[in-house]
Amino acid sequence: MSIPLHPRAEAHGKVIVLGEHAVVYGYPAVAAGLPQGIVLEARPRPDPRLPITLTVPAWDLDLELHAGSDHPVARACLEVLAHCDGPVTGWAIHGTSALPSRAGLGSSAALTVALARLVFGPDAGVDDVVAASLAGERVFHGEPSGLDSRVAAQGGVLRYVRGEPPRSINPGAPLPLCIIPSGIPRSTADQVARCRSRLEHLPSVVRPVLIAIGQAVESGIHAIEHGDLDTLGVLFDVAHGLLGALDVSSPALDRMAADARAAGARGAKLTGAGCGGCLLALAGDAPDRLTAAFPSLRPLFVEVAAS
Ligand code: PMV
């Protein structure tokens, strides 16, 4: 008999509204849970000594989880299972997701949160689930802020500061968010390292950029709570410029941001690690015009309302 798993678990995707990169250094960020996340289903394998398998067709994942595996997702999942005192053999885990992977929408945190919930069950406390998820997230990059895992586990709109309890934010008006995948893969670890190297090279110049991003987050939260979408849009544009100063944007993302503004967005910024991944635009009065401006990129439109 291998250690039991619960039959089903799920977790949210996430989008960072404001504050990426600066959040690694202790400044606040605000992020929203996405209804698109992952559902994991577990069933016992015919022989409990067989390795655990993980298949997520939407993410091209078809893995065996065993100690010799060098696939980062397999290693992350093994870390989560070890953290939770979960099984080492005997299960087939299948995932379904409408979230693109490796696009900065929290796919890895959703996976590790849902996996922890397969072990702990539906009544597990959010803090325990987040701690287990972080054991896996550290495989992907050495210093995760914890934001992704928190939002994947909790959903809603959250103000997050590393090491502090998150605060739920209630939007005064629904946030019309348009998430546009660039289709360009990127590595969070590389992007965090780029930002760190710029900070170490020019600390007196770059530290104020991080502080300004933190200030944009606080102003953004005020705008979200008061339903002031025009100010929030301006803050998106400011944040995109500041992230460019941290060396984490790219010509493709800069072009996409300009195109989104030209198509009526109130503002646009990269979201997540940058240099690829997704653009986040705050739609204006005609969201259809905005999504139609990126026909080949399959934008995701979500209205984030008070939970
Ligand atoms: O992995 P992504 O694209 O969601 O980016 C993570 C956000 C960072 O602030 C760059 C890193 C972190 O751990 O918060």
CSV table of C-alpha atoms and ligand atoms in Angstrom, one decimal:
chain,number,residue,atom,x,y,z
A,1,MET,CA,0.0,0.0,0.0
A,2,SER,CA,1.4,3.4,-0.9
A,3,ILE,CA,0.4,6.5,1.1
A,4,PRO,CA,-3.1,7.6,0.1
A,5,LEU,CA,-3.9,10.7,-2.0
A,6,HIS,CA,-7.2,12.5,-2.2
A,7,PRO,CA,-8.9,12.0,-5.6
A,8,ARG,CA,-9.1,15.6,-6.7
A,9,ALA,CA,-7.6,19.0,-6.0
A,10,GLU,CA,-7.5,22.4,-7.6
A,11,ALA,CA,-5.7,25.7,-7.5
A,12,HIS,CA,-5.9,29.1,-9.2
A,13,GLY,CA,-3.7,30.7,-11.8
A,14,LYS,CA,-2.5,34.3,-11.1
A,15,VAL,CA,-1.7,37.5,-12.7
A,16,ILE,CA,0.6,40.1,-11.0
A,17,VAL,CA,-1.3,43.4,-11.4
A,18,LEU,CA,1.6,45.5,-10.1
A,19,GLY,CA,4.8,45.0,-8.1
A,20,GLU,CA,6.7,42.1,-9.8
A,21,HIS,CA,10.5,42.0,-9.2
A,22,ALA,CA,10.3,44.7,-6.4
A,23,VAL,CA,8.4,42.1,-4.4
A,24,VAL,CA,11.5,39.9,-4.3
A,25,TYR,CA,13.2,42.7,-2.3
A,26,GLY,CA,10.4,43.2,0.3
A,27,TYR,CA,8.3,45.8,-1.5
A,28,PRO,CA,4.5,45.2,-1.9
A,29,ALA,CA,2.8,43.6,-4.9
A,30,VAL,CA,-0.8,43.2,-5.8
A,31,ALA,CA,-2.0,40.1,-7.7
A,32,ALA,CA,-5.3,38.5,-8.7
A,33,GLY,CA,-6.3,34.9,-8.8
A,34,LEU,CA,-7.5,33.6,-12.2
A,35,PRO,CA,-10.4,31.3,-12.5
A,36,GLN,CA,-8.3,29.4,-15.0
A,37,GLY,CA,-6.0,27.2,-12.9
A,38,ILE,CA,-5.5,23.5,-12.7
A,39,VAL,CA,-7.5,20.5,-11.6
A,40,LEU,CA,-5.5,17.4,-10.6
A,41,GLU,CA,-7.1,14.0,-10.3
A,42,ALA,CA,-5.3,11.0,-8.7
A,43,ARG,CA,-6.0,7.3,-9.1
A,44,PRO,CA,-4.0,4.4,-7.7
A,45,ARG,CA,-1.7,2.5,-10.2
A,46,PRO,CA,-2.4,-1.2,-10.5
A,47,ASP,CA,0.9,-2.0,-8.6
A,48,PRO,CA,1.7,0.4,-5.7
A,49,ARG,CA,5.4,-0.1,-6.4
A,50,LEU,CA,5.1,1.6,-9.8
A,51,PRO,CA,6.4,5.2,-10.0
A,52,ILE,CA,4.1,8.1,-9.7
A,53,THR,CA,3.1,9.5,-13.1
A,54,LEU,CA,2.1,13.1,-13.8
A,55,THR,CA,0.3,13.9,-17.1
A,56,VAL,CA,-0.9,17.4,-18.0
A,57,PRO,CA,-1.6,17.3,-21.7
A,58,ALA,CA,-2.3,21.1,-21.9
A,59,TRP,CA,1.3,21.7,-20.8
A,60,ASP,CA,2.9,18.8,-22.7
A,61,LEU,CA,3.8,17.1,-19.4
A,62,ASP,CA,4.1,13.3,-19.3
A,63,LEU,CA,6.4,12.4,-16.5
A,64,GLU,CA,7.4,9.7,-14.1
A,65,LEU,CA,8.4,11.1,-10.7
A,66,HIS,CA,11.4,9.2,-9.4
A,67,ALA,CA,14.6,10.1,-7.6
A,68,GLY,CA,16.7,10.0,-10.8
A,69,SER,CA,14.5,12.4,-12.8
A,70,ASP,CA,16.2,15.6,-14.0
A,71,HIS,CA,13.0,17.2,-15.3
A,72,PRO,CA,12.5,20.4,-13.2
A,73,VAL,CA,8.7,19.8,-12.9
A,74,ALA,CA,9.4,16.2,-11.7
A,75,ARG,CA,11.9,17.5,-9.2
A,76,ALA,CA,9.6,20.2,-8.0
A,77,CYS,CA,6.7,17.7,-7.5
A,78,LEU,CA,9.0,15.3,-5.6
A,79,GLU,CA,10.0,18.2,-3.3
A,80,VAL,CA,6.4,19.0,-2.6
A,81,LEU,CA,5.5,15.3,-2.0
A,82,ALA,CA,8.6,15.0,0.3
A,83,HIS,CA,7.6,18.1,2.2
A,84,CYS,CA,4.1,16.8,2.8
A,85,ASP,CA,5.2,13.2,3.7
A,86,GLY,CA,3.3,12.1,0.6
A,87,PRO,CA,3.7,8.9,-1.4
A,88,VAL,CA,6.8,8.1,-3.4
A,89,THR,CA,5.1,5.5,-5.7
A,90,GLY,CA,1.8,4.0,-6.7
A,91,TRP,CA,-0.3,6.9,-8.2
A,92,ALA,CA,-1.3,8.3,-11.6
A,93,ILE,CA,-1.9,12.0,-11.4
A,94,HIS,CA,-3.7,13.7,-14.3
A,95,GLY,CA,-4.1,17.5,-14.7
A,96,THR,CA,-6.4,19.6,-16.8
A,97,SER,CA,-5.8,23.3,-17.3
A,98,ALA,CA,-6.9,26.2,-19.4
A,99,LEU,CA,-3.8,28.2,-18.4
A,100,PRO,CA,-0.8,28.5,-20.7
A,101,SER,CA,2.3,27.2,-19.0
A,102,ARG,CA,5.6,29.1,-18.5
A,103,ALA,CA,3.9,32.4,-19.4
A,104,GLY,CA,4.0,34.1,-15.9
A,105,LEU,CA,0.4,33.1,-15.1
A,106,GLY,CA,1.4,31.0,-12.1
A,107,SER,CA,1.2,27.6,-13.7
A,108,SER,CA,3.9,26.0,-11.6
A,109,ALA,CA,2.5,27.4,-8.3
A,110,ALA,CA,-1.0,26.2,-9.3
A,111,LEU,CA,0.5,22.7,-9.9
A,112,THR,CA,2.5,22.6,-6.7
A,113,VAL,CA,-0.5,23.9,-4.7
A,114,ALA,CA,-2.9,21.4,-6.2
A,115,LEU,CA,-0.4,18.6,-5.6
A,116,ALA,CA,0.0,19.6,-1.9
A,117,ARG,CA,-3.8,19.5,-1.7
A,118,LEU,CA,-3.9,16.0,-3.1
A,119,VAL,CA,-1.9,14.9,-0.1
A,120,PHE,CA,-3.4,17.2,2.6
A,121,GLY,CA,-7.0,17.1,1.4
A,122,PRO,CA,-9.5,19.9,0.9
A,123,ASP,CA,-9.5,21.2,4.5
A,124,ALA,CA,-5.8,21.9,4.6
A,125,GLY,CA,-4.8,25.3,5.9
A,126,VAL,CA,-3.6,27.8,3.3
A,127,ASP,CA,-0.3,28.4,5.2
A,128,ASP,CA,0.5,24.7,5.1
A,129,VAL,CA,-0.3,24.4,1.4
A,130,VAL,CA,1.8,27.5,0.6
A,131,ALA,CA,4.8,26.1,2.5
A,132,ALA,CA,4.6,22.8,0.6
A,133,SER,CA,4.2,24.7,-2.7
A,134,LEU,CA,7.3,26.8,-2.0
A,135,ALA,CA,9.4,23.6,-1.5
A,136,GLY,CA,8.6,22.9,-5.2
A,137,GLU,CA,8.9,26.5,-6.4
A,138,ARG,CA,12.5,26.7,-5.1
A,139,VAL,CA,13.4,24.2,-7.8
A,140,PHE,CA,12.4,26.7,-10.5
A,141,HIS,CA,14.1,29.7,-8.9
A,142,GLY,CA,16.1,30.0,-5.7
A,143,GLU,CA,14.3,33.0,-4.2
A,144,PRO,CA,10.6,32.9,-4.9
A,145,SER,CA,8.8,35.7,-3.2
A,146,GLY,CA,5.9,33.3,-2.3
A,147,LEU,CA,3.4,35.5,-4.1
A,148,ASP,CA,2.5,32.9,-6.8
A,149,SER,CA,1.9,30.2,-4.2
A,150,ARG,CA,-0.2,32.4,-2.0
A,151,VAL,CA,-2.5,33.5,-4.8
A,152,ALA,CA,-2.7,30.0,-6.3
A,153,ALA,CA,-3.9,28.7,-2.9
A,154,GLN,CA,-6.2,31.6,-1.9
A,155,GLY,CA,-7.5,33.3,-5.1
A,156,GLY,CA,-9.0,36.8,-5.0
A,157,VAL,CA,-7.1,40.1,-5.2
A,158,LEU,CA,-4.2,40.2,-2.6
A,159,ARG,CA,-1.7,42.8,-1.4
A,160,TYR,CA,1.4,40.7,-0.7
A,161,VAL,CA,4.6,41.5,1.1
A,162,ARG,CA,7.2,38.8,1.5
A,163,GLY,CA,7.0,37.3,5.0
A,164,GLU,CA,3.8,39.1,6.0
A,165,PRO,CA,0.2,37.9,6.0
A,166,PRO,CA,-1.5,39.0,2.7
A,167,ARG,CA,-4.3,41.4,2.7
A,168,SER,CA,-7.4,40.9,0.6
A,169,ILE,CA,-8.4,43.8,-1.6
A,170,ASN,CA,-12.0,44.4,-2.7
A,171,PRO,CA,-12.2,46.1,-6.1
A,172,GLY,CA,-14.6,49.1,-6.1
A,173,ALA,CA,-15.4,48.2,-9.7
A,174,PRO,CA,-14.6,45.0,-11.7
A,175,LEU,CA,-11.1,45.1,-13.2
A,176,PRO,CA,-11.3,44.4,-16.9
A,177,LEU,CA,-8.0,42.6,-17.4
A,178,CYS,CA,-6.8,41.5,-20.8
A,179,ILE,CA,-3.9,39.1,-20.6
A,180,ILE,CA,-2.0,38.7,-23.9
A,181,PRO,CA,0.5,35.9,-24.1
A,182,SER,CA,3.6,37.0,-26.1
A,183,GLY,CA,4.3,33.4,-27.0
A,184,ILE,CA,7.9,34.0,-26.0
A,185,PRO,CA,9.1,31.6,-23.2
A,186,ARG,CA,11.3,33.1,-20.5
A,187,SER,CA,13.0,31.9,-17.3
A,188,THR,CA,11.9,33.5,-14.0
A,189,ALA,CA,15.3,32.7,-12.5
A,190,ASP,CA,17.2,34.5,-15.4
A,191,GLN,CA,14.9,37.5,-15.1
A,192,VAL,CA,15.3,37.7,-11.3
A,193,ALA,CA,19.1,37.5,-11.9
A,194,ARG,CA,19.0,40.3,-14.5
A,195,CYS,CA,17.2,42.6,-12.1
A,196,ARG,CA,19.7,41.7,-9.3
A,197,SER,CA,22.7,42.3,-11.4
A,198,ARG,CA,21.4,45.8,-12.4
A,199,LEU,CA,20.7,46.5,-8.7
A,200,GLU,CA,24.2,45.4,-7.7
A,201,HIS,CA,25.8,47.4,-10.5
A,202,LEU,CA,24.0,50.7,-9.8
A,203,PRO,CA,22.4,50.4,-6.4
A,204,SER,CA,21.9,54.2,-5.9
A,205,VAL,CA,20.0,54.4,-9.1
A,206,VAL,CA,18.1,51.1,-9.2
A,207,ARG,CA,17.0,51.0,-5.5
A,208,PRO,CA,14.7,54.1,-6.1
A,209,VAL,CA,13.2,52.3,-9.1
A,210,LEU,CA,12.2,49.4,-6.7
A,211,ILE,CA,10.8,51.9,-4.2
A,212,ALA,CA,8.8,53.6,-7.0
A,213,ILE,CA,7.3,50.3,-8.0
A,214,GLY,CA,6.3,49.7,-4.4
A,215,GLN,CA,4.7,53.2,-4.4
A,216,ALA,CA,2.9,52.4,-7.7
A,217,VAL,CA,1.5,49.3,-5.9
A,218,GLU,CA,0.1,51.4,-3.0
A,219,SER,CA,-1.4,53.9,-5.4
A,220,GLY,CA,-2.8,51.1,-7.5
A,221,ILE,CA,-4.5,49.5,-4.5
A,222,HIS,CA,-6.1,52.8,-3.7
A,223,ALA,CA,-7.3,53.1,-7.3
A,224,ILE,CA,-8.6,49.5,-7.3
A,225,GLU,CA,-10.5,49.9,-4.1
A,226,HIS,CA,-12.1,53.1,-5.4
A,227,GLY,CA,-12.9,51.8,-8.8
A,228,ASP,CA,-10.6,54.5,-10.4
A,229,LEU,CA,-9.6,52.6,-13.5
A,230,ASP,CA,-8.2,55.6,-15.3
A,231,THR,CA,-5.6,56.1,-12.6
A,232,LEU,CA,-4.9,52.4,-12.5
A,233,GLY,CA,-4.2,52.5,-16.2
A,234,VAL,CA,-1.7,55.3,-15.8
A,235,LEU,CA,0.0,53.2,-13.1
A,236,PHE,CA,0.2,50.3,-15.5
A,237,ASP,CA,2.1,52.5,-18.0
A,238,VAL,CA,4.4,53.8,-15.2
A,239,ALA,CA,5.1,50.3,-13.9
A,240,HIS,CA,6.0,49.1,-17.4
A,241,GLY,CA,8.5,51.9,-17.8
A,242,LEU,CA,10.0,51.1,-14.3
A,243,LEU,CA,10.3,47.4,-15.2
A,244,GLY,CA,12.1,48.4,-18.4
A,245,ALA,CA,14.6,50.3,-16.2
A,246,LEU,CA,15.2,47.1,-14.3
A,247,ASP,CA,16.1,45.5,-17.6
A,248,VAL,CA,13.3,42.9,-17.6
A,249,SER,CA,11.2,44.2,-20.6
A,250,SER,CA,11.9,43.5,-24.2
A,251,PRO,CA,11.3,45.1,-27.6
A,252,ALA,CA,8.4,42.7,-28.3
A,253,LEU,CA,6.7,43.5,-25.0
A,254,ASP,CA,7.3,47.2,-25.5
A,255,ARG,CA,5.6,47.0,-28.9
A,256,MET,CA,2.7,45.0,-27.5
A,257,ALA,CA,2.2,47.6,-24.8
A,258,ALA,CA,2.1,50.4,-27.4
A,259,ASP,CA,-0.3,48.4,-29.6
A,260,ALA,CA,-2.6,47.7,-26.6
A,261,ARG,CA,-2.7,51.4,-25.7
A,262,ALA,CA,-3.4,52.3,-29.4
A,263,ALA,CA,-6.3,49.8,-29.3
A,264,GLY,CA,-8.0,51.6,-26.4
A,265,ALA,CA,-6.4,50.1,-23.3
A,266,ARG,CA,-6.3,52.4,-20.3
A,267,GLY,CA,-2.8,51.2,-19.7
A,268,ALA,CA,-0.5,48.2,-20.3
A,269,LYS,CA,2.5,46.6,-18.7
A,270,LEU,CA,4.4,43.3,-18.7
A,271,THR,CA,3.3,40.9,-16.0
A,272,GLY,CA,5.5,38.4,-14.2
A,273,ALA,CA,9.1,38.0,-14.8
A,274,GLY,CA,9.2,39.7,-18.2
A,275,CYS,CA,11.3,39.4,-21.4
A,276,GLY,CA,8.5,37.1,-22.7
A,277,GLY,CA,5.5,35.7,-20.9
A,278,CYS,CA,2.4,38.0,-21.0
A,279,LEU,CA,1.4,41.6,-21.4
A,280,LEU,CA,-1.4,42.8,-19.0
A,281,ALA,CA,-3.7,45.5,-20.3
A,282,LEU,CA,-6.4,47.3,-18.5
A,283,ALA,CA,-9.2,47.4,-21.0
A,284,GLY,CA,-11.1,50.6,-21.8
A,285,ASP,CA,-14.8,50.9,-22.8
A,286,ALA,CA,-14.3,48.5,-25.8
A,287,PRO,CA,-12.5,45.4,-24.6
A,288,ASP,CA,-13.4,43.6,-27.9
A,289,ARG,CA,-11.4,46.2,-29.8
A,290,LEU,CA,-8.4,45.4,-27.6
A,291,THR,CA,-8.6,41.6,-27.9
A,292,ALA,CA,-9.1,42.0,-31.6
A,293,ALA,CA,-5.8,43.8,-31.9
A,294,PHE,CA,-4.0,40.6,-31.0
A,295,PRO,CA,-5.8,38.0,-33.1
A,296,SER,CA,-3.0,35.4,-33.3
A,297,LEU,CA,-2.0,35.6,-29.6
A,298,ARG,CA,-5.3,34.4,-28.1
A,299,PRO,CA,-5.8,37.0,-25.4
A,300,LEU,CA,-7.6,36.0,-22.2
A,301,PHE,CA,-10.1,38.5,-20.9
A,302,VAL,CA,-11.1,38.3,-17.2
A,303,GLU,CA,-13.2,40.7,-15.1
A,304,VAL,CA,-11.9,40.5,-11.6
A,305,ALA,CA,-14.7,41.5,-9.2
A,306,ALA,CA,-15.0,41.7,-5.4
A,307,SER,CA,-14.9,38.2,-3.9
B,1,PMV,O1,7.2,33.5,-12.7
B,1,PMV,P1,6.5,34.8,-13.0
B,1,PMV,O2,6.6,35.2,-14.4
B,1,PMV,O3,5.1,34.9,-12.4
B,1,PMV,O4,7.3,36.0,-12.2
B,1,PMV,C1,7.5,35.9,-10.9
B,1,PMV,C2,7.4,37.3,-10.3
B,1,PMV,C3,8.8,37.8,-9.8
B,1,PMV,O5,8.4,39.0,-9.0
B,1,PMV,C4,9.6,38.3,-11.0
B,1,PMV,C5,9.5,36.8,-9.0
B,1,PMV,C6,8.8,36.4,-7.7
B,1,PMV,O6,9.2,35.4,-7.1
B,1,PMV,O7,7.9,37.2,-7.2
